[in-house]
Coordinates of C-alpha atoms and ligand atoms in Angstrom, one line a residue:
X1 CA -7.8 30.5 -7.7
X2 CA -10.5 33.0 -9.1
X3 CA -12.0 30.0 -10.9
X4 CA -14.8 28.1 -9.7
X5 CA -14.8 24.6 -8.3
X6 CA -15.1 21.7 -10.3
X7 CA -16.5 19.6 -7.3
X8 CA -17.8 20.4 -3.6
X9 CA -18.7 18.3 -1.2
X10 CA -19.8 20.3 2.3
X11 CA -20.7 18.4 5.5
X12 CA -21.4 14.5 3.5
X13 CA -21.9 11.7 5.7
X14 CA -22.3 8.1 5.4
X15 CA -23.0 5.4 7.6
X16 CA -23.0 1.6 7.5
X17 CA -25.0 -0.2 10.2
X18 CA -24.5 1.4 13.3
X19 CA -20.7 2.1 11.7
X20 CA -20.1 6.1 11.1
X21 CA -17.7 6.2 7.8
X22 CA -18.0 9.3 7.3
X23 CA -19.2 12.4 9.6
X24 CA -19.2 15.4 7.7
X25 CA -16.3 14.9 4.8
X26 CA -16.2 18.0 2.8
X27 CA -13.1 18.3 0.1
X28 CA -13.0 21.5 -2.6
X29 CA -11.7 20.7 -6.2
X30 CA -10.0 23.3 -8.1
X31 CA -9.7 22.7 -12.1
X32 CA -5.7 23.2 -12.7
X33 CA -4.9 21.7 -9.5
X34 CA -3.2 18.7 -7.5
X35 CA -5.3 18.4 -4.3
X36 CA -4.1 15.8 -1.4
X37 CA -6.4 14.0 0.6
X38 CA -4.5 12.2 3.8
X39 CA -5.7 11.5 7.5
X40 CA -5.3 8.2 9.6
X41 CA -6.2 4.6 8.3
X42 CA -10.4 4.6 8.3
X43 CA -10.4 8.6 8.5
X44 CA -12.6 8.5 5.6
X45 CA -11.0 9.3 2.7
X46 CA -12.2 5.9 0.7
X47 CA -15.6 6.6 1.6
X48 CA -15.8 9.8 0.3
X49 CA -14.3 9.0 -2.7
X50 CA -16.3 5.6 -3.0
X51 CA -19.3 8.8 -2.7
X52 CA -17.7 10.7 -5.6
X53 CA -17.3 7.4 -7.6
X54 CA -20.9 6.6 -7.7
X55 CA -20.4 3.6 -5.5
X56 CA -22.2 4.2 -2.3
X57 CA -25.0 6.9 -1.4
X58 CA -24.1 9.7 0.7
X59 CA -27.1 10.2 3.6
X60 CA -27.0 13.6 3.9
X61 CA -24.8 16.5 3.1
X62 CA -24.0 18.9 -0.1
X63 CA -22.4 17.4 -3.4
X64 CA -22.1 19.7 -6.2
X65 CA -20.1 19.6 -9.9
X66 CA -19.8 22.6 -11.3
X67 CA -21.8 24.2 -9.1
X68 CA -24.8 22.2 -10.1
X69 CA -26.1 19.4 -7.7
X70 CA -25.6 15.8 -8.0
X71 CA -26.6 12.5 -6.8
X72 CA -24.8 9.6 -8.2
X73 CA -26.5 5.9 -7.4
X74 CA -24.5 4.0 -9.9
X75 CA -20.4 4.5 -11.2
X76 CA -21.7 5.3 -15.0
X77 CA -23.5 8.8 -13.7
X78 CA -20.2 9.1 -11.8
X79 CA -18.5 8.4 -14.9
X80 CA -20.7 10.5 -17.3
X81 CA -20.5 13.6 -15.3
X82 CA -17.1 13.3 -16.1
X83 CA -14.9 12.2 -12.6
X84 CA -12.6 9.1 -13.2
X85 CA -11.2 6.7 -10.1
X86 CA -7.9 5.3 -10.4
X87 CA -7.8 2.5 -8.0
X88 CA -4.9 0.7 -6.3
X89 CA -5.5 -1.9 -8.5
X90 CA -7.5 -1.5 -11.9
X91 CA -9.4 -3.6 -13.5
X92 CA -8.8 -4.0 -16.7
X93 CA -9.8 -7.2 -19.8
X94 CA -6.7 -9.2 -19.4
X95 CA -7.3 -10.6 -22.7
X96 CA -7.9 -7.4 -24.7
X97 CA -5.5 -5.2 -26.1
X98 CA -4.2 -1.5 -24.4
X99 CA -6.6 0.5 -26.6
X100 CA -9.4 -2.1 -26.5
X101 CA -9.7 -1.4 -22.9
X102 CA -9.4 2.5 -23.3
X103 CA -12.2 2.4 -25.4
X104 CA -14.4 -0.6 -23.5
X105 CA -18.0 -0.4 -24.7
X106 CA -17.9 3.0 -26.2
X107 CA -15.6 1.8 -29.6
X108 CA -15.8 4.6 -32.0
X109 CA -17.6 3.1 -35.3
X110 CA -17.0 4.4 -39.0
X111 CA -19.1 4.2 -42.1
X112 CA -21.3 1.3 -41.7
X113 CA -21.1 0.3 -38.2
X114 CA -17.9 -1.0 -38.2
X115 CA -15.9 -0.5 -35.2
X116 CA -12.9 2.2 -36.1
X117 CA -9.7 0.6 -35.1
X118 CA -7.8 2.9 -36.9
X119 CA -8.9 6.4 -35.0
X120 CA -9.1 4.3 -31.5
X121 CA -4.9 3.5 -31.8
X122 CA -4.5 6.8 -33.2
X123 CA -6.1 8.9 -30.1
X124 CA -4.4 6.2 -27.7
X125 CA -1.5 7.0 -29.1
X126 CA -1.7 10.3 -29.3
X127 CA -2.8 10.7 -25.5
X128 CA -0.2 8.2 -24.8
X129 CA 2.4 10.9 -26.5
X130 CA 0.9 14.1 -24.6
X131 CA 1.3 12.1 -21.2
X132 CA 5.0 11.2 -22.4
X133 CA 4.3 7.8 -21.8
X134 CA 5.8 4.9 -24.0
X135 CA 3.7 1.5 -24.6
X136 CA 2.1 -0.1 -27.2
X137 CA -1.2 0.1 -28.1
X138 CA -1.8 -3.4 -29.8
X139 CA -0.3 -5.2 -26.8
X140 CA -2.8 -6.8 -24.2
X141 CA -2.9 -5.5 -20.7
X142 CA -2.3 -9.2 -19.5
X143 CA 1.0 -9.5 -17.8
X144 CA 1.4 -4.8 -17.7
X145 CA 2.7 -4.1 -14.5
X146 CA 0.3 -2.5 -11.8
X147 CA 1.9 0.8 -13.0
X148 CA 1.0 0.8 -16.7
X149 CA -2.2 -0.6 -15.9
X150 CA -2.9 2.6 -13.9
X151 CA -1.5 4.6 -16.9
X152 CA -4.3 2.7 -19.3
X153 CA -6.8 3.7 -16.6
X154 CA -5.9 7.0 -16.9
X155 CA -5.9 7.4 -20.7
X156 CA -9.2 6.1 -20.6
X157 CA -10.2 8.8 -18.4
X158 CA -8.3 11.5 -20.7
X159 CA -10.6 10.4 -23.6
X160 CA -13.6 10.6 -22.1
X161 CA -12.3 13.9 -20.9
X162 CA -12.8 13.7 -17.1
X163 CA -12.3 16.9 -15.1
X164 CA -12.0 15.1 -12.2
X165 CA -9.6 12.4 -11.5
X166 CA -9.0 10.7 -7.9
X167 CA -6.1 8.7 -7.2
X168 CA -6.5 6.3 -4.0
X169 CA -3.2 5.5 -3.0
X170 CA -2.1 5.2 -6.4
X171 CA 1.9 5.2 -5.5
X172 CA 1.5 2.2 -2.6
X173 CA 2.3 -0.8 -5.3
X174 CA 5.3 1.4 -7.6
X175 CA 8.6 1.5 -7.7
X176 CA 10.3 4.9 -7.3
X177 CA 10.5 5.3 -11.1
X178 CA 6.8 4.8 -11.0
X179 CA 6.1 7.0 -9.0
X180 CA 7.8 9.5 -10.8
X181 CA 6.3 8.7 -14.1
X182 CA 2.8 8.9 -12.6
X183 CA 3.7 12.5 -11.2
X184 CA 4.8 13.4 -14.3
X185 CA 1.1 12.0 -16.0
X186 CA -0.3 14.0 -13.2
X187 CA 1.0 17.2 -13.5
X188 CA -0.2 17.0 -17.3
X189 CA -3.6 16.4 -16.0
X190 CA -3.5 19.6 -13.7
X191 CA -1.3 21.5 -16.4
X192 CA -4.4 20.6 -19.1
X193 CA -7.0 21.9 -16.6
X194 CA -7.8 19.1 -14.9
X195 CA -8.4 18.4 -11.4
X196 CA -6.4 15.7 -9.3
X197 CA -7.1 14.5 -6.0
X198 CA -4.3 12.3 -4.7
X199 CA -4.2 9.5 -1.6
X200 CA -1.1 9.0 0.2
X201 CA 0.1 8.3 3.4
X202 CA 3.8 9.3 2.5
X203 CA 4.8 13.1 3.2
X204 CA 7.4 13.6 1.1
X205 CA 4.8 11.9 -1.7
X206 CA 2.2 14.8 -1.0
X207 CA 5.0 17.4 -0.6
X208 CA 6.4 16.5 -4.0
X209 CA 3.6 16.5 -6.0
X210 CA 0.3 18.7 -4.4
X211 CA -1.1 22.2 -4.4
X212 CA -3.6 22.0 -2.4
X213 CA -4.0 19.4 1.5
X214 CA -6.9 18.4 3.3
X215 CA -6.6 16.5 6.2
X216 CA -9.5 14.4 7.5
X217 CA -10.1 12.8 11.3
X218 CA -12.7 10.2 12.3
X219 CA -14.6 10.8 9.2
X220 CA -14.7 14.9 9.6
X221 CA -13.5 17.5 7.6
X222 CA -10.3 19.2 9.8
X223 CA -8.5 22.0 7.7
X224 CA -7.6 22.8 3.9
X225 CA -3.8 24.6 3.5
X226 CA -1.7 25.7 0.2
X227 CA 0.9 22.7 0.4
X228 CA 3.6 25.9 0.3
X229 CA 2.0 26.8 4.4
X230 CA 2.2 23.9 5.4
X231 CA 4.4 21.3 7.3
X232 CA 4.9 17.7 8.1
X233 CA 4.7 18.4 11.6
X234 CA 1.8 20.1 11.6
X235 CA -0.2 18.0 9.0
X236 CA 0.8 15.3 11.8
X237 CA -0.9 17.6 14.5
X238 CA -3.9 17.8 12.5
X239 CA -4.7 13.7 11.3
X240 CA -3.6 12.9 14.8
X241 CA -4.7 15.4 16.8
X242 CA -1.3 15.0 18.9
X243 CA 2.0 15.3 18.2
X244 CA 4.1 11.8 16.6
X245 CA 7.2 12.7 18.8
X246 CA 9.0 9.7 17.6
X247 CA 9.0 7.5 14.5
X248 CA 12.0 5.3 15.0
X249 CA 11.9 4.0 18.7
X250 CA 14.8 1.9 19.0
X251 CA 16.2 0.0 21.6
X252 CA 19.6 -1.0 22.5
X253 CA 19.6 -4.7 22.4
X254 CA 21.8 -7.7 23.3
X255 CA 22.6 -9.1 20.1
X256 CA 22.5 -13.2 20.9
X257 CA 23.2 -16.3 19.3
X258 CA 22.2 -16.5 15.3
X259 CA 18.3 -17.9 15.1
X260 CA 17.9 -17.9 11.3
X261 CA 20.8 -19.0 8.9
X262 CA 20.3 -18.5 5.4
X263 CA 23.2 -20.3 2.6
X264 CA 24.1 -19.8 -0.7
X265 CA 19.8 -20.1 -1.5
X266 CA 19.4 -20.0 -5.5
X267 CA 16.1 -19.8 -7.6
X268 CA 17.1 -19.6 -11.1
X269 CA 16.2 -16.0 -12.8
X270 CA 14.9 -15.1 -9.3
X271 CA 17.7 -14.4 -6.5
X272 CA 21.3 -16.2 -6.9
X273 CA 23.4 -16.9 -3.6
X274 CA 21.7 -15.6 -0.6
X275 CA 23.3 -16.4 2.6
X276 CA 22.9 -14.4 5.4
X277 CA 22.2 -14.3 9.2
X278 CA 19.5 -13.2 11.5
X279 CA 20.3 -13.1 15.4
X280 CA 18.4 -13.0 18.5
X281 CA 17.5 -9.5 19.3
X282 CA 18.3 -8.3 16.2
X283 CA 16.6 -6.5 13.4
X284 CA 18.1 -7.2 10.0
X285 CA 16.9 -4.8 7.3
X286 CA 16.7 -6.0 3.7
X287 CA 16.6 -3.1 1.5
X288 CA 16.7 -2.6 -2.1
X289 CA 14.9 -1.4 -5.3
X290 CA 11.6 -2.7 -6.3
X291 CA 12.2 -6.1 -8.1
X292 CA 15.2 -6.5 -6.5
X293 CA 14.2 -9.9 -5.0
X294 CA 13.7 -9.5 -1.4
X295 CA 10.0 -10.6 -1.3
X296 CA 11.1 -13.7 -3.3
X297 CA 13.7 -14.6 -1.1
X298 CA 11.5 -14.1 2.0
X299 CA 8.3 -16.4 0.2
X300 CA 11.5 -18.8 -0.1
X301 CA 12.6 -18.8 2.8
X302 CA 9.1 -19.1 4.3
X303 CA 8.5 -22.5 1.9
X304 CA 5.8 -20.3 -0.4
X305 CA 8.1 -20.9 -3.0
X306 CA 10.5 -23.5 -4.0
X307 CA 14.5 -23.0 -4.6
X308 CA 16.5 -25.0 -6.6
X309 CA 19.7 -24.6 -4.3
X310 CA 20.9 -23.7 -0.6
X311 CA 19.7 -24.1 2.9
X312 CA 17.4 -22.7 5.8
X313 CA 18.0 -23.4 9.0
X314 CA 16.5 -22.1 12.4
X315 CA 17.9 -22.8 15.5
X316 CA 20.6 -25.1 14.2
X317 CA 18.0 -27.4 12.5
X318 CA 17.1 -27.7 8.7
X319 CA 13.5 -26.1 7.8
X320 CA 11.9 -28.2 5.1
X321 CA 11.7 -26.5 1.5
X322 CA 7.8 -25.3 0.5
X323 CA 6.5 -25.5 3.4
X324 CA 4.5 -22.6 5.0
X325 CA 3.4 -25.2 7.9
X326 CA 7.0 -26.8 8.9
X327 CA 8.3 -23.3 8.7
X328 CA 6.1 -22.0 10.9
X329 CA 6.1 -25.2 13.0
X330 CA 10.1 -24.4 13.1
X331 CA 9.0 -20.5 14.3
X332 CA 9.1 -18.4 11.9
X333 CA 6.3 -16.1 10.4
X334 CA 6.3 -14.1 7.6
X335 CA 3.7 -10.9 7.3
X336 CA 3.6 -10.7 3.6
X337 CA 3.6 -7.6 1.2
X338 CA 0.3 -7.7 -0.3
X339 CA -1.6 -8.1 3.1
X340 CA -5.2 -8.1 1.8
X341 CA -4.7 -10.8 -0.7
X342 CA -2.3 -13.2 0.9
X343 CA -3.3 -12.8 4.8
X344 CA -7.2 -11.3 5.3
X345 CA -9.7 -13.8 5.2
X346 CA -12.7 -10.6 4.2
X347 CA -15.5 -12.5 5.1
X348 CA -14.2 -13.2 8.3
X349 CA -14.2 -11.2 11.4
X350 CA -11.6 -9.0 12.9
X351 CA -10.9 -11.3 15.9
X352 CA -11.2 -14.7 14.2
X353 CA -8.4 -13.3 11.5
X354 CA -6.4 -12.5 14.1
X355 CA -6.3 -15.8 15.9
X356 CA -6.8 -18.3 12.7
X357 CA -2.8 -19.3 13.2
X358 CA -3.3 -20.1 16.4
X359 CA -6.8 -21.8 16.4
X360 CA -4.7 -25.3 18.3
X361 CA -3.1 -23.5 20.9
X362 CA -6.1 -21.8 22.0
X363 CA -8.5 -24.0 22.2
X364 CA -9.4 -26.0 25.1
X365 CA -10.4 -29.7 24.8
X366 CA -11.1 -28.9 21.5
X367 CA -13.7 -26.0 21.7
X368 CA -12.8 -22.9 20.6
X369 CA -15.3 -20.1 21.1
X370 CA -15.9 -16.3 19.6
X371 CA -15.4 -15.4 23.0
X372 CA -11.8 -17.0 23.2
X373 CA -10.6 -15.7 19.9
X374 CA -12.1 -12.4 20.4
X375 CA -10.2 -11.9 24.2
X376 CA -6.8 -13.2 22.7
X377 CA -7.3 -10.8 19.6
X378 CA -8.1 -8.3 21.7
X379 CA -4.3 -7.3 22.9
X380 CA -3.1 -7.1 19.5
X381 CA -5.7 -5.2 17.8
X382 CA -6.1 -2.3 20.3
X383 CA -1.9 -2.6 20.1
X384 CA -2.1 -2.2 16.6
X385 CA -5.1 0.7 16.9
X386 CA -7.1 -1.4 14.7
X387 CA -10.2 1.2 14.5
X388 CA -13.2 -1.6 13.9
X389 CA -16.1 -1.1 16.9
X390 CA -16.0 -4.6 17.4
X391 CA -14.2 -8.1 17.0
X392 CA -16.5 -9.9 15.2
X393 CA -16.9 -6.5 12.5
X394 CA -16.6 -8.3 8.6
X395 CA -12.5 -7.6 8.1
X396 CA -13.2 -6.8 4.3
X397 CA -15.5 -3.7 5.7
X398 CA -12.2 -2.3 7.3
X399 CA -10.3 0.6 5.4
X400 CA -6.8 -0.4 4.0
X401 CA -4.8 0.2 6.9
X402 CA -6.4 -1.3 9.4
X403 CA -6.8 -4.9 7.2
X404 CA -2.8 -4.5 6.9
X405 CA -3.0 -4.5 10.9
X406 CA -4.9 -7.5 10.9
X407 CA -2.6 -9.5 9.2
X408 CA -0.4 -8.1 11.4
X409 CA -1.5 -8.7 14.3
X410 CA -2.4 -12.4 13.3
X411 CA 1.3 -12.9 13.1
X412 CA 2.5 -11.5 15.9
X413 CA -0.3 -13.8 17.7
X414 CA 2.0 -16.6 16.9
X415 CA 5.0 -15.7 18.8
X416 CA 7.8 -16.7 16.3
X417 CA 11.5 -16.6 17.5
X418 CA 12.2 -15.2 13.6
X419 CA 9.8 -12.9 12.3
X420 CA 10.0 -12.0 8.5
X421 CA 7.8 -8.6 7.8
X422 CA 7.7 -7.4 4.2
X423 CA 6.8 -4.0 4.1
X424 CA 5.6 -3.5 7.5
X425 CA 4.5 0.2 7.6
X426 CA 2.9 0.2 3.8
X427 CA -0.6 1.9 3.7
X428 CA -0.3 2.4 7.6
X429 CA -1.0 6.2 9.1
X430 CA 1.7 7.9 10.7
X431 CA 0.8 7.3 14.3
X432 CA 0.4 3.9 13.9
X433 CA 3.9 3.6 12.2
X434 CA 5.7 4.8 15.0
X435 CA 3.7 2.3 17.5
X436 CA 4.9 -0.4 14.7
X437 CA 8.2 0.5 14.6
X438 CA 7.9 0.5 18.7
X439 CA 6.2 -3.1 18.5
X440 CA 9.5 -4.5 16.2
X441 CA 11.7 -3.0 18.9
X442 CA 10.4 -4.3 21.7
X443 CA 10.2 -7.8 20.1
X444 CA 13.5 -7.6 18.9
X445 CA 14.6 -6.9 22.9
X446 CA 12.6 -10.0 24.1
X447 CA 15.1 -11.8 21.9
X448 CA 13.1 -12.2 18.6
X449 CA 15.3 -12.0 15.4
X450 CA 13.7 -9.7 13.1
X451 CA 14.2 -9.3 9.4
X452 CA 12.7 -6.4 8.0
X453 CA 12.0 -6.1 4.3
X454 CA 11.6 -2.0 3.0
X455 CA 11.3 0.4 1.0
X456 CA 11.5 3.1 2.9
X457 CA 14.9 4.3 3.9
X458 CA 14.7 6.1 7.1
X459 CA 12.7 3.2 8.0
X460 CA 15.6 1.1 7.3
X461 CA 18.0 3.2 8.9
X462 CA 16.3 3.8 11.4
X463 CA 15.3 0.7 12.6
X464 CA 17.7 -2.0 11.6
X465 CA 21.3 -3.5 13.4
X466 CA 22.4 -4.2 9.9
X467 CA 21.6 -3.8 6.9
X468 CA 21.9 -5.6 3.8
X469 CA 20.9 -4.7 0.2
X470 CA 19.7 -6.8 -2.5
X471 CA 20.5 -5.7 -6.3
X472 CA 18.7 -7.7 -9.1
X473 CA 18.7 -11.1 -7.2
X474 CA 21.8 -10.9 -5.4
X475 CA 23.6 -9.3 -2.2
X476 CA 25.6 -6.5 -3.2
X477 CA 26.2 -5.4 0.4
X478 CA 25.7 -5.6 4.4
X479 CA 26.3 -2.8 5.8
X480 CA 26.0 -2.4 10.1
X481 CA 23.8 0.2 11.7
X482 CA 27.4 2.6 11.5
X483 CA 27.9 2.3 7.8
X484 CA 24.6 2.3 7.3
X485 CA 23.8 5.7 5.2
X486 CA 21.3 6.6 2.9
X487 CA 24.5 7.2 -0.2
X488 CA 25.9 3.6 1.5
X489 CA 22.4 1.9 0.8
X490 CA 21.4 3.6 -2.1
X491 CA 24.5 3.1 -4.2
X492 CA 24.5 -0.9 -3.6
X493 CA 20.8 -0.8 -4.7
X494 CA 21.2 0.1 -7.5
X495 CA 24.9 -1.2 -8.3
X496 CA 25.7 -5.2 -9.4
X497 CA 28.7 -5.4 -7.3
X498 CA 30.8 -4.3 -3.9
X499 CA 32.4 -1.6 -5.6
X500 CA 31.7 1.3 -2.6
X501 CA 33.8 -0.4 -0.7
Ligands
ATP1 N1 -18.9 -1.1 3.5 C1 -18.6 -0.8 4.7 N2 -19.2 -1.4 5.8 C2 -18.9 -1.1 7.0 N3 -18.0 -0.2 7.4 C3 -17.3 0.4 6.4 C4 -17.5 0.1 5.1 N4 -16.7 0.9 4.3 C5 -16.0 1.6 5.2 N5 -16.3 1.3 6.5 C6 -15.8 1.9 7.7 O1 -15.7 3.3 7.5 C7 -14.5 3.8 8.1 C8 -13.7 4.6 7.1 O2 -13.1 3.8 6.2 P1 -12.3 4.3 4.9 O3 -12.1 3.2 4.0 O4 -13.1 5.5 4.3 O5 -11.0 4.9 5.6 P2 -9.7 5.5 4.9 O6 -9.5 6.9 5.4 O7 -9.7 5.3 3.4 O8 -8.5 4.6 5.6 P3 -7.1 4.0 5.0 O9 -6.1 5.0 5.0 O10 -6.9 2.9 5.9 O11 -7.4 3.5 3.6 C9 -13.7 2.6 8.7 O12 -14.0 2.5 10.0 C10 -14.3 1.5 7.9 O13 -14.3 0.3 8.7
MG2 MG1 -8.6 4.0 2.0

């Protein structure tokens, strides 16, 4: 720790309109170091690193790197002083090949101005072989999964030798194996000298994997720890300036009559088989690996996509294959995964995303005003702690989070009697995933049937009457609440048939 920082930010703020981002953000990077950045959904964090990135403007405050000051007003200063952003989702030319991208207008040229293909594969190779990552050079990025897009975004920051490279919420699309590949990549970054800055709102995430935590609240600056003096619990104290006593509120319910009855539904390649049940008052958890199938199942069940075989009925009655509308005409909704791009409408405003499902209902003699939308919005999104200063606030200004709430919220606004959440708790903050988890309870004891798609096993375990677990397209197992343990769960994940039994 006797070196100096590679980066300093003291006391930066940013604001956007009469909208505060940022207070006073201030974040110390150490070279050799993994450093987490965590706090609740529109804390801040993406605004200070959309600062570092060259992307916005701070309005006042200290930003040094390497001591020296900067002021960055476009992403290539950010970029030439030598600080990389991996994003959620890069960007990369679909069309061009791994290395191509790497070395995107900056191609190394030989004798006579001819672009040098031969030395660009070679050093993407070669920084390919020091990450321990496999993948071919020649192929295009079209069709690379999310993960190995991220890894191509961080070769290219390797050979333009970044000191500095941010991850925002890197892990939130991966599969567990990843994840682990990208710690791996990142603790070669910090091993080579490098400083890593890392976005999570998973513990055990941060635990794994960082040095070094800062914890931000309402855009301030609240306390820097060694990861090894520091807790869950009290990392919790500090984002939410209370104690999270709960996470899993459950309720004893009444389980009723079945609602939703799925049988023997079949897309080829995609899921085989599927029948199962979901009753009233109950919460069915569908759990599995990554690519197991589960979203697929639920975008078929919902009429996104088409199956070639099996049935859907709710409430005793047939629902009509891909169709969104009859389905939820039936009553059934389905929050989907990938909340910004399948459920925000960013142009809109907060209140009028909330309420587009339920335009009809609302309005009266066919006028429907901002006021209407904005007072039935209201109950959801202060339910949901959607942190916006007003209704009518642009939804594509929000952070992360709090667009996941919308779509939330816009969902729950159309009182289903099934309601199919994928994901539910992804990208959301700690506090607000206990008043989620609360939220699918209480539904669940006003009779709704509940079928909860996730990743997260004490989410599953905690929340769900039964349980049942998807392995490459099929069932392998329903387990109830009793038998349902992690080994249980874990095993039929990643196992082709019923053999734990
Ligand atoms: N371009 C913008 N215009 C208006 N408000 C903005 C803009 N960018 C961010 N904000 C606001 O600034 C606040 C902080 O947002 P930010 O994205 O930094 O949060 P975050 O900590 O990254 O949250 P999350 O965990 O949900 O991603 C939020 O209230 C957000 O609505
Ligand atoms: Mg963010």
């Amino acid at each position: 720790m006797n070196e100096s920082p590679v980066l300093q930010l003291e006391g930066v703020a940013k604001s956007f309109g009469p909208v505060i981002a940022l207070r006073s953000g201030s974040l110390t990077l150490e070279p050799g170091s993994i450093h987490a950045l965590i706090g609740e959904n529109g804390a801040g964090k993406s605004t200070l690193v959309k600062i570092m990135a060259g992307l916005y403007r701070r309005d006042s405050g200290d930003f040094r790197l390497h001591g020296e000051p900067v002021d960055f007003s476009t992403t290539a200063q950010s970029k030439a002083a030598g600080i990389a952003v991996i994003y959620q989702e890069p960007t990369l030319f679909p069309d061009l090949s791994v290395t191509e991208n790497i070395f995107m207008g900056r191609q190394p040229t030989g004798r006579l101005g001819r672009i040098d293909r031969r030395s660009m594969r070679q050093e993407t190779a070669q920084i390919f072989g020091r990450l321990g990552v496999t993948m071919d050079p020649d192929r295009i990025t079209e069709g690379l999964s999310i993960a190995d897009q991220q890894i191509i975004e961080i070769a290219k920051a390797i050979s333009l030798d970044a000191s500095v490279l941010i991850m925002d919420e890197p892990t939130a699309a991966l599969s567990g194996v990843e994840v682990e590949r990208l710690f791996a990549v990142a603790r070669s970054l910090r091993d080579e000298g490098r400083a890593v800055l890392f976005i999570s709102h998973r513990f055990d995430e941060v635990f794994a994997l960082c040095d070094t935590v800062t914890v931000m609240r309402d855009g301030a600056y609240i306390a820097t720890t060694p990861i090894s003096e520091t807790t869950v619990d009290q990392l919790v104290r500090q984002m939410v300036g209370r104690d999270v006593t709960e996470l899993f509120p459950k309720q004893t319910v009444p389980i009723g009559e079945p609602l939703l009855e799925v049988s023997g539904l079949t897309s080829a390649g995609v899921f085989h088989d599927i029948s199962f049940d979901v009753r009233a008052g109950e919460i069915v958890a569908l759990a599995g690996l990554v690519g197991a199938g589960r979203s697929e199942v639920a975008r078929a069940v919902f009429g996104i996509d088409p199956y070639s075989a099996g049935e859907v009925r709710l409430l005793g009655r047939t629902v009509p294959r891909s169709s969104p509308t009859d389905a939820m005409r039936a009553g059934l909704a389905l929050v989907p995964e990938d909340r910004r791009k399948q459920g925000l409408v960013i142009e809109s405003g907060v209140g009028q995303n909330i309420t587009l499902s339920i335009r009809r209902q609302l309005s009266k003699f066919g006028i429907l005003t901002t006021g209407m939308e904005n007072r039935a919005a209201k109950v959801w999104a202060s339910r949901l702690e959607v942190k916006t200063h007003a209704l009518d606030t642009v939804a594509g200004t929000l952070s992360g989070g709090n667009q996941q709430k919308v779509v939330l919220a816009k969902w729950l606004a159309t009182n289903p009697r099934v309601l199919i959440v994928d994901e539910p708790t992804r990208g959301i903050d700690v506090g607000t995933k206990a008043e989620v988890h609360r939220l699918l309870s209480e539904l669940a004891g006003q009779g709704i049937g509940i079928l909860m798609i996730s990743s997260e096993l004490p989410e599953v375990l905690g929340m769900a009457d039964r349980v049942l677990v998807m392995h490459e397209g099929r069932i392998t197992a329903e387990l109830p609440r009793a038998e349902a343990t992690s080994e249980n769960v874990m095993f039929a994940a990643t196992h082709s048939t019923e053999q734990h039994r």
